[in-house]
PDB file of C-alpha atoms in Angstrom:
ATOM      1  CA  UNK G  28       0.055 -13.204 -10.647  1.00  0.00           C
ATOM      2  CA  UNK G  29      -0.754 -16.034  -8.444  1.00  0.00           C
ATOM      3  CA  UNK G  30       2.630 -17.517  -6.062  1.00  0.00           C
ATOM      4  CA  UNK G  31       2.202 -22.279  -6.131  1.00  0.00           C
ATOM      5  CA  UNK G  32       2.519 -24.511  -3.859  1.00  0.00           C
ATOM      6  CA  UNK G  33       3.208 -23.328   0.313  1.00  0.00           C
ATOM      7  CA  UNK G  34       4.009 -19.901  -1.351  1.00  0.00           C
ATOM      8  CA  UNK G  35       0.358 -18.946  -1.524  1.00  0.00           C
ATOM      9  CA  UNK G  36       0.232 -18.084   1.937  1.00  0.00           C
ATOM     10  CA  UNK G  37       3.022 -15.826   2.275  1.00  0.00           C
ATOM     11  CA  UNK G  38       0.535 -13.532   0.537  1.00  0.00           C
ATOM     12  CA  UNK G  39      -0.176  -9.827   2.414  1.00  0.00           C
ATOM     13  CA  UNK G  40      -1.571  -7.108   1.485  1.00  0.00           C
ATOM     14  CA  UNK G  41      -1.856  -3.160   2.346  1.00  0.00           C
ATOM     15  CA  UNK G  42      -4.859  -1.664   1.166  1.00  0.00           C
ATOM     16  CA  UNK G  43      -5.344   1.631   1.924  1.00  0.00           C
ATOM     17  CA  UNK G  44      -9.431   2.479   1.801  1.00  0.00           C
ATOM     18  CA  UNK G  45     -11.096   5.474   0.202  1.00  0.00           C
ATOM     19  CA  UNK G  46      -9.757   8.607   3.046  1.00  0.00           C
ATOM     20  CA  UNK G  47     -12.489   9.982   5.645  1.00  0.00           C
ATOM     21  CA  UNK G  48     -13.962   6.304   4.766  1.00  0.00           C
ATOM     22  CA  UNK G  49     -13.870   3.875   8.620  1.00  0.00           C
ATOM     23  CA  UNK G  50     -11.503   0.673   8.669  1.00  0.00           C
ATOM     24  CA  UNK G  51      -7.886   1.425   9.146  1.00  0.00           C
ATOM     25  CA  UNK G  52      -5.499  -0.058   6.422  1.00  0.00           C
ATOM     26  CA  UNK G  53      -5.124  -4.468   7.416  1.00  0.00           C
ATOM     27  CA  UNK G  54      -2.039  -6.563   5.917  1.00  0.00           C
ATOM     28  CA  UNK G  55      -2.314 -10.368   5.651  1.00  0.00           C
ATOM     29  CA  UNK G  56      -5.657 -10.996   5.389  1.00  0.00           C
ATOM     30  CA  UNK G  57      -8.307 -10.931   2.909  1.00  0.00           C
ATOM     31  CA  UNK G  58     -11.532  -9.462   1.190  1.00  0.00           C
ATOM     32  CA  UNK G  59     -11.892  -6.144   2.626  1.00  0.00           C
ATOM     33  CA  UNK G  60     -11.623  -6.334   6.170  1.00  0.00           C
ATOM     34  CA  UNK G  61      -9.682  -3.027   7.836  1.00  0.00           C
ATOM     35  CA  UNK G  62      -9.027  -3.684  11.200  1.00  0.00           C
ATOM     36  CA  UNK G  63      -6.488  -5.670  11.916  1.00  0.00           C
ATOM     37  CA  UNK G  64      -3.910  -5.895  14.946  1.00  0.00           C
ATOM     38  CA  UNK G  65      -0.957  -4.581  14.716  1.00  0.00           C
ATOM     39  CA  UNK G  66      -2.346  -2.699  10.998  1.00  0.00           C
ATOM     40  CA  UNK G  67      -4.112  -0.500  12.312  1.00  0.00           C
ATOM     41  CA  UNK G  68      -4.247   2.944  10.252  1.00  0.00           C
ATOM     42  CA  UNK G  69      -5.595   6.348  11.586  1.00  0.00           C
ATOM     43  CA  UNK G  70      -6.911   8.019   8.510  1.00  0.00           C
ATOM     44  CA  UNK G  71      -8.024  12.654   8.490  1.00  0.00           C
ATOM     45  CA  UNK G  72     -11.043  13.669   9.485  1.00  0.00           C
ATOM     46  CA  UNK G  73     -12.549  10.514  11.480  1.00  0.00           C
ATOM     47  CA  UNK G  74     -12.684   8.181  14.426  1.00  0.00           C
ATOM     48  CA  UNK G  75     -10.525   5.269  12.902  1.00  0.00           C
ATOM     49  CA  UNK G  76     -11.877   1.909  15.392  1.00  0.00           C
ATOM     50  CA  UNK G  77      -9.052  -0.940  14.723  1.00  0.00           C
ATOM     51  CA  UNK G  78      -9.078  -4.670  16.304  1.00  0.00           C
ATOM     52  CA  UNK G  79      -9.621  -2.855  20.781  1.00  0.00           C
ATOM     53  CA  UNK G  80      -8.083   0.192  20.457  1.00  0.00           C
ATOM     54  CA  UNK G  81      -9.355   3.847  19.239  1.00  0.00           C
ATOM     55  CA  UNK G  82      -8.221   6.509  18.411  1.00  0.00           C
ATOM     56  CA  UNK G  83      -9.815   9.877  16.984  1.00  0.00           C
ATOM     57  CA  UNK G  84      -7.979  12.566  14.175  1.00  0.00           C
ATOM     58  CA  UNK G  85      -5.315  14.715  15.503  1.00  0.00           C
ATOM     59  CA  UNK G  86      -5.182  12.350  18.510  1.00  0.00           C
ATOM     60  CA  UNK G  87      -2.193  10.006  17.918  1.00  0.00           C
ATOM     61  CA  UNK G  88       1.314  11.091  17.930  1.00  0.00           C
ATOM     62  CA  UNK G  89       2.397   7.020  16.788  1.00  0.00           C
ATOM     63  CA  UNK G  90       0.670   7.239  13.908  1.00  0.00           C
ATOM     64  CA  UNK G  91       1.949   6.760  10.722  1.00  0.00           C
ATOM     65  CA  UNK G  92      -0.973   7.708   8.596  1.00  0.00           C
ATOM     66  CA  UNK G  93       0.132  11.908   7.531  1.00  0.00           C
ATOM     67  CA  UNK G  94      -1.613  14.847   7.951  1.00  0.00           C
ATOM     68  CA  UNK G  95      -4.345  16.069   6.009  1.00  0.00           C
ATOM     69  CA  UNK G  96      -2.555  17.192   3.074  1.00  0.00           C
ATOM     70  CA  UNK G  97      -3.719  19.005  -0.048  1.00  0.00           C
ATOM     71  CA  UNK G  98      -2.453  15.546  -2.526  1.00  0.00           C
ATOM     72  CA  UNK G  99      -5.771  13.885  -3.567  1.00  0.00           C
ATOM     73  CA  UNK G 100      -7.632  11.172  -1.785  1.00  0.00           C
ATOM     74  CA  UNK G 101      -5.859   8.030  -4.386  1.00  0.00           C
ATOM     75  CA  UNK G 102      -2.540   8.989  -2.893  1.00  0.00           C
ATOM     76  CA  UNK G 103      -2.755   9.721   0.065  1.00  0.00           C
ATOM     77  CA  UNK G 104      -4.178   6.279   0.518  1.00  0.00           C
ATOM     78  CA  UNK G 105      -0.779   4.871  -1.337  1.00  0.00           C
ATOM     79  CA  UNK G 106       0.953   6.755   1.478  1.00  0.00           C
ATOM     80  CA  UNK G 107      -0.965   5.290   3.738  1.00  0.00           C
ATOM     81  CA  UNK G 108      -0.093   2.005   2.263  1.00  0.00           C
ATOM     82  CA  UNK G 109       3.901   2.428   1.826  1.00  0.00           C
ATOM     83  CA  UNK G 110       3.697   3.963   5.269  1.00  0.00           C
ATOM     84  CA  UNK G 111       2.247   1.354   6.900  1.00  0.00           C
ATOM     85  CA  UNK G 112       3.753  -1.895   5.131  1.00  0.00           C
ATOM     86  CA  UNK G 113       7.108  -0.485   6.672  1.00  0.00           C
ATOM     87  CA  UNK G 114       5.925   0.077   9.915  1.00  0.00           C
ATOM     88  CA  UNK G 115       4.217  -3.481  10.729  1.00  0.00           C
ATOM     89  CA  UNK G 116       7.110  -5.500   8.380  1.00  0.00           C
ATOM     90  CA  UNK G 117       9.642  -4.224   8.593  1.00  0.00           C
ATOM     91  CA  UNK G 118      12.616  -5.020  10.300  1.00  0.00           C
ATOM     92  CA  UNK G 119      16.157  -4.608  11.714  1.00  0.00           C
ATOM     93  CA  UNK G 120      18.445  -6.592   9.882  1.00  0.00           C
ATOM     94  CA  UNK G 121      16.714  -7.648   6.806  1.00  0.00           C
ATOM     95  CA  UNK G 122      16.775  -7.361   2.685  1.00  0.00           C
ATOM     96  CA  UNK G 123      14.144  -6.236   1.442  1.00  0.00           C
ATOM     97  CA  UNK G 124      13.515  -6.265  -2.220  1.00  0.00           C
ATOM     98  CA  UNK G 125      11.729  -2.773  -3.188  1.00  0.00           C
ATOM     99  CA  UNK G 126       9.084  -3.173  -5.775  1.00  0.00           C
ATOM    100  CA  UNK G 127       8.055  -0.234  -9.085  1.00  0.00           C
ATOM    101  CA  UNK G 128       4.997   1.941  -9.522  1.00  0.00           C
ATOM    102  CA  UNK G 129       4.169   5.283  -7.819  1.00  0.00           C
ATOM    103  CA  UNK G 130       3.057   3.324  -4.114  1.00  0.00           C
ATOM    104  CA  UNK G 131       6.348   2.008  -4.113  1.00  0.00           C
ATOM    105  CA  UNK G 132       7.212   5.669  -3.542  1.00  0.00           C
ATOM    106  CA  UNK G 133       5.099   6.328  -0.020  1.00  0.00           C
ATOM    107  CA  UNK G 134       7.323   3.008   1.274  1.00  0.00           C
ATOM    108  CA  UNK G 135      10.764   3.884   0.110  1.00  0.00           C
ATOM    109  CA  UNK G 136       9.848   7.176   1.632  1.00  0.00           C
ATOM    110  CA  UNK G 137       9.138   4.931   5.283  1.00  0.00           C
ATOM    111  CA  UNK G 138      12.479   3.145   5.019  1.00  0.00           C
ATOM    112  CA  UNK G 139      14.267   5.985   4.564  1.00  0.00           C
ATOM    113  CA  UNK G 140      13.147   7.532   7.260  1.00  0.00           C
ATOM    114  CA  UNK G 141      13.108   4.572  10.014  1.00  0.00           C
ATOM    115  CA  UNK G 142      16.563   3.634   9.160  1.00  0.00           C
ATOM    116  CA  UNK G 143      18.433   7.038  10.225  1.00  0.00           C
ATOM    117  CA  UNK G 144      15.792   7.631  12.780  1.00  0.00           C
ATOM    118  CA  UNK G 145      16.030   4.284  14.280  1.00  0.00           C
ATOM    119  CA  UNK G 146      19.722   3.172  13.023  1.00  0.00           C
ATOM    120  CA  UNK G 147      18.394   0.317  11.129  1.00  0.00           C
ATOM    121  CA  UNK G 148      20.691  -2.027   8.998  1.00  0.00           C
ATOM    122  CA  UNK G 149      18.977  -3.031   5.450  1.00  0.00           C
ATOM    123  CA  UNK G 150      20.257  -3.779   1.494  1.00  0.00           C
ATOM    124  CA  UNK G 151      17.902  -2.943  -0.650  1.00  0.00           C
ATOM    125  CA  UNK G 152      17.302  -4.879  -3.930  1.00  0.00           C
ATOM    126  CA  UNK G 153      15.379  -3.197  -7.051  1.00  0.00           C
ATOM    127  CA  UNK G 154      12.599  -4.757  -9.619  1.00  0.00           C
ATOM    128  CA  UNK G 155      13.042  -1.669 -12.239  1.00  0.00           C
ATOM    129  CA  UNK G 156      15.628   0.708 -12.862  1.00  0.00           C
ATOM    130  CA  UNK G 157      13.102   2.669 -11.923  1.00  0.00           C
ATOM    131  CA  UNK G 158      13.506   1.330  -7.989  1.00  0.00           C
ATOM    132  CA  UNK G 159      16.893   1.373  -8.584  1.00  0.00           C
ATOM    133  CA  UNK G 160      16.973   5.076  -8.701  1.00  0.00           C
ATOM    134  CA  UNK G 161      14.602   5.241  -5.738  1.00  0.00           C
ATOM    135  CA  UNK G 162      16.788   3.608  -3.920  1.00  0.00           C
ATOM    136  CA  UNK G 163      19.419   5.499  -4.692  1.00  0.00           C
ATOM    137  CA  UNK G 164      17.811   9.221  -4.395  1.00  0.00           C
ATOM    138  CA  UNK G 165      16.802   8.318  -0.888  1.00  0.00           C
ATOM    139  CA  UNK G 166      20.361   7.176  -0.040  1.00  0.00           C
ATOM    140  CA  UNK G 167      19.595   3.314   0.568  1.00  0.00           C
ATOM    141  CA  UNK G 168      22.373   0.496   0.724  1.00  0.00           C
ATOM    142  CA  UNK G 169      21.585  -1.105  -2.774  1.00  0.00           C
ATOM    143  CA  UNK G 170      22.793  -4.602  -3.606  1.00  0.00           C
ATOM    144  CA  UNK G 171      20.634  -7.551  -5.948  1.00  0.00           C
ATOM    145  CA  UNK G 172      20.415 -11.347  -5.802  1.00  0.00           C
ATOM    146  CA  UNK G 173      24.856 -12.803  -6.995  1.00  0.00           C
ATOM    147  CA  UNK G 174      25.110 -10.939  -3.329  1.00  0.00           C
ATOM    148  CA  UNK G 175      21.423 -10.977  -1.798  1.00  0.00           C
ATOM    149  CA  UNK G 176      19.750 -14.635  -3.597  1.00  0.00           C
ATOM    150  CA  UNK G 177      17.786 -14.667   0.164  1.00  0.00           C
ATOM    151  CA  UNK G 178      15.610 -11.412   0.673  1.00  0.00           C
ATOM    152  CA  UNK G 179      13.114 -11.746   3.501  1.00  0.00           C
ATOM    153  CA  UNK G 180      10.957  -9.353   2.103  1.00  0.00           C
ATOM    154  CA  UNK G 181       9.546  -8.169  -0.593  1.00  0.00           C
ATOM    155  CA  UNK G 182       7.352  -4.894  -0.901  1.00  0.00           C
ATOM    156  CA  UNK G 183       5.491  -3.919  -4.325  1.00  0.00           C
ATOM    157  CA  UNK G 184       1.740  -2.460  -5.896  1.00  0.00           C
ATOM    158  CA  UNK G 185      -0.595  -4.533  -7.541  1.00  0.00           C
ATOM    159  CA  UNK G 186      -2.975  -2.774 -10.434  1.00  0.00           C
ATOM    160  CA  UNK G 187      -5.489  -5.241  -9.396  1.00  0.00           C
ATOM    161  CA  UNK G 188      -6.027  -7.935  -6.594  1.00  0.00           C
ATOM    162  CA  UNK G 189      -8.907  -9.926  -5.605  1.00  0.00           C
ATOM    163  CA  UNK G 190     -10.737 -11.800  -2.356  1.00  0.00           C
ATOM    164  CA  UNK G 191      -7.851 -14.348  -2.734  1.00  0.00           C
ATOM    165  CA  UNK G 192      -5.473 -12.058  -2.567  1.00  0.00           C
ATOM    166  CA  UNK G 193      -4.370 -13.064  -6.288  1.00  0.00           C
ATOM    167  CA  UNK G 194      -3.402 -10.454  -8.720  1.00  0.00           C
ATOM    168  CA  UNK G 195      -2.972  -8.803 -11.840  1.00  0.00           C
ATOM    169  CA  UNK G 196       0.409  -7.304 -11.636  1.00  0.00           C
ATOM    170  CA  UNK G 197       2.429  -5.861 -14.995  1.00  0.00           C
ATOM    171  CA  UNK G 198       1.283  -2.672 -16.189  1.00  0.00           C
ATOM    172  CA  UNK G 199       3.738  -0.695 -15.396  1.00  0.00           C
ATOM    173  CA  UNK G 200       6.343  -2.350 -17.321  1.00  0.00           C
ATOM    174  CA  UNK G 201       8.536  -4.501 -14.990  1.00  0.00           C
ATOM    175  CA  UNK G 202       6.251  -8.102 -14.628  1.00  0.00           C
ATOM    176  CA  UNK G 203       9.815 -10.692 -15.172  1.00  0.00           C
ATOM    177  CA  UNK G 204      11.973  -8.607 -12.233  1.00  0.00           C
ATOM    178  CA  UNK G 205       9.003  -8.270 -10.547  1.00  0.00           C
ATOM    179  CA  UNK G 206       8.402 -11.722 -10.567  1.00  0.00           C
ATOM    180  CA  UNK G 207      12.002 -12.533  -9.337  1.00  0.00           C
ATOM    181  CA  UNK G 208      11.883 -10.469  -6.607  1.00  0.00           C
ATOM    182  CA  UNK G 209       9.138 -11.746  -5.327  1.00  0.00           C
ATOM    183  CA  UNK G 210       9.655 -15.462  -5.807  1.00  0.00           C
ATOM    184  CA  UNK G 211      12.743 -15.175  -3.906  1.00  0.00           C
ATOM    185  CA  UNK G 212      12.081 -13.226  -0.708  1.00  0.00           C
ATOM    186  CA  UNK G 213       9.995 -15.153   2.267  1.00  0.00           C
ATOM    187  CA  UNK G 214       7.580 -12.190   2.307  1.00  0.00           C
ATOM    188  CA  UNK G 215       5.635 -10.695  -0.384  1.00  0.00           C
ATOM    189  CA  UNK G 216       3.327  -8.011   0.582  1.00  0.00           C
ATOM    190  CA  UNK G 217       1.601  -5.544  -1.705  1.00  0.00           C
ATOM    191  CA  UNK G 218       0.721  -2.186  -1.223  1.00  0.00           C
ATOM    192  CA  UNK G 219      -2.084  -0.856  -2.784  1.00  0.00           C
ATOM    193  CA  UNK G 220      -5.103   2.383  -3.025  1.00  0.00           C
ATOM    194  CA  UNK G 221      -8.404   1.063  -2.508  1.00  0.00           C
ATOM    195  CA  UNK G 222      -9.035   1.783  -6.408  1.00  0.00           C
ATOM    196  CA  UNK G 223      -6.641  -0.837  -7.003  1.00  0.00           C
ATOM    197  CA  UNK G 224      -8.769  -3.738  -4.546  1.00  0.00           C
ATOM    198  CA  UNK G 225     -11.510  -6.687  -6.845  1.00  0.00           C
ATOM    199  CA  UNK G 226     -13.904  -8.965  -5.649  1.00  0.00           C
ATOM    200  CA  UNK G 227     -12.979 -10.505  -9.325  1.00  0.00           C
ATOM    201  CA  UNK G 228     -10.110  -9.814 -11.446  1.00  0.00           C
ATOM    202  CA  UNK G 229     -10.637  -7.727 -14.535  1.00  0.00           C
ATOM    203  CA  UNK G 230     -13.681  -5.362 -11.975  1.00  0.00           C
ATOM    204  CA  UNK G 231     -11.449  -2.339 -11.595  1.00  0.00           C
ATOM    205  CA  UNK G 232      -8.323  -2.865 -14.523  1.00  0.00           C
ATOM    206  CA  UNK G 233      -9.839  -3.114 -17.785  1.00  0.00           C
ATOM    207  CA  UNK G 234      -5.637  -3.267 -20.161  1.00  0.00           C
ATOM    208  CA  UNK G 235      -5.935  -6.724 -19.674  1.00  0.00           C
ATOM    209  CA  UNK G 236      -3.865  -9.353 -18.803  1.00  0.00           C
ATOM    210  CA  UNK G 237      -0.375  -7.900 -18.544  1.00  0.00           C
ATOM    211  CA  UNK G 238       2.143 -10.540 -20.556  1.00  0.00           C
ATOM    212  CA  UNK G 239       6.049  -9.681 -20.198  1.00  0.00           C
ATOM    213  CA  UNK G 240       7.608 -11.595 -23.276  1.00  0.00           C
ATOM    214  CA  UNK G 241      11.604 -10.797 -24.926  1.00  0.00           C
ATOM    215  CA  UNK G 242      12.482  -9.455 -28.311  1.00  0.00           C
ATOM    216  CA  UNK G 243      12.650 -12.288 -30.520  1.00  0.00           C
ATOM    217  CA  UNK G 244       9.250 -14.985 -28.696  1.00  0.00           C
ATOM    218  CA  UNK G 245       6.810 -11.510 -29.174  1.00  0.00           C
ATOM    219  CA  UNK G 246       4.799 -13.822 -31.537  1.00  0.00           C
ATOM    220  CA  UNK G 247       5.147 -17.371 -31.420  1.00  0.00           C
ATOM    221  CA  UNK G 248       4.308 -16.211 -27.581  1.00  0.00           C
ATOM    222  CA  UNK G 249       1.465 -13.853 -29.172  1.00  0.00           C
ATOM    223  CA  UNK G 250      -0.126 -17.064 -31.934  1.00  0.00           C
ATOM    224  CA  UNK G 251       0.272 -19.529 -28.059  1.00  0.00           C
ATOM    225  CA  UNK G 252      -1.706 -17.008 -26.600  1.00  0.00           C
ATOM    226  CA  UNK G 253      -4.748 -15.848 -28.899  1.00  0.00           C
ATOM    227  CA  UNK G 254      -4.765 -19.989 -30.350  1.00  0.00           C
ATOM    228  CA  UNK G 255      -5.529 -20.864 -26.230  1.00  0.00           C
ATOM    229  CA  UNK G 256      -7.473 -18.479 -24.961  1.00  0.00           C
ATOM    230  CA  UNK G 257      -8.201 -16.086 -28.096  1.00  0.00           C
ATOM    231  CA  UNK G 258      -8.714 -12.294 -27.918  1.00  0.00           C
ATOM    232  CA  UNK G 259      -6.616  -9.657 -29.547  1.00  0.00           C
ATOM    233  CA  UNK G 260      -2.479  -9.083 -28.365  1.00  0.00           C
ATOM    234  CA  UNK G 261      -1.963  -5.674 -28.044  1.00  0.00           C
ATOM    235  CA  UNK G 262       1.646  -4.466 -27.758  1.00  0.00           C
ATOM    236  CA  UNK G 263       2.895  -1.380 -25.892  1.00  0.00           C
ATOM    237  CA  UNK G 264       6.016   0.389 -27.035  1.00  0.00           C
ATOM    238  CA  UNK G 265       6.657   2.670 -23.946  1.00  0.00           C
ATOM    239  CA  UNK G 266      10.242   4.789 -23.581  1.00  0.00           C
ATOM    240  CA  UNK G 267      12.760   2.496 -23.271  1.00  0.00           C
ATOM    241  CA  UNK G 268      10.652  -0.725 -22.343  1.00  0.00           C
ATOM    242  CA  UNK G 269       7.827  -2.322 -24.546  1.00  0.00           C
ATOM    243  CA  UNK G 270       4.947  -5.092 -23.101  1.00  0.00           C
ATOM    244  CA  UNK G 271       1.947  -7.285 -24.525  1.00  0.00           C
ATOM    245  CA  UNK G 272      -1.381  -7.087 -23.528  1.00  0.00           C
ATOM    246  CA  UNK G 273      -4.144  -9.680 -23.354  1.00  0.00           C
TER     247      UNK G 273
END
């Protein structure tokens, strides 16, 4: 997924490294540059150094990092990324696009906490049924593009992110709605854990490129893709949704 023209500069990401490894989580940067001013995240169990500052585990009351827990390293990294995105980019009186997937759950949890703690006025537009249910579950204000056609900030996950912030998205079957919401957002922040970080697309994600089509177009789109690019088209069936992988 690559945004054309001037919008390409609006891409950002929050990638959380493996817990226990030195380095904070950075947003808006490329490659593996973790320490960015305003984006420092303290990781459990190790001293962490951001741009011009340092902190030790357990010593920073304002850290967005959760306390060490029994959750898996991957799940802990998801939580770091989701919370860092909300801390660094969500502001009062914004219209937010809420993405889909497991990492976005942690972002929505933190949004709900900040709404309660800071009395923020936020409106949330979902990219999927799952996102809609999350918004309602956490008592956030639900809206849509009919009522709010301009989005200040969209936060979403990705299946893979390369060094130039190109993405593979759509493995969860919500690609079309995710692209629509991202396309109408002034800023688009991608959150992902360390497993999604790649130098080149395809290094980590081996399930093919998701292509979402309406049912009546499945056969002609499949033929067009194979004729132009080769490869094999597989129709992935799931509960209440279908998605093509190429």
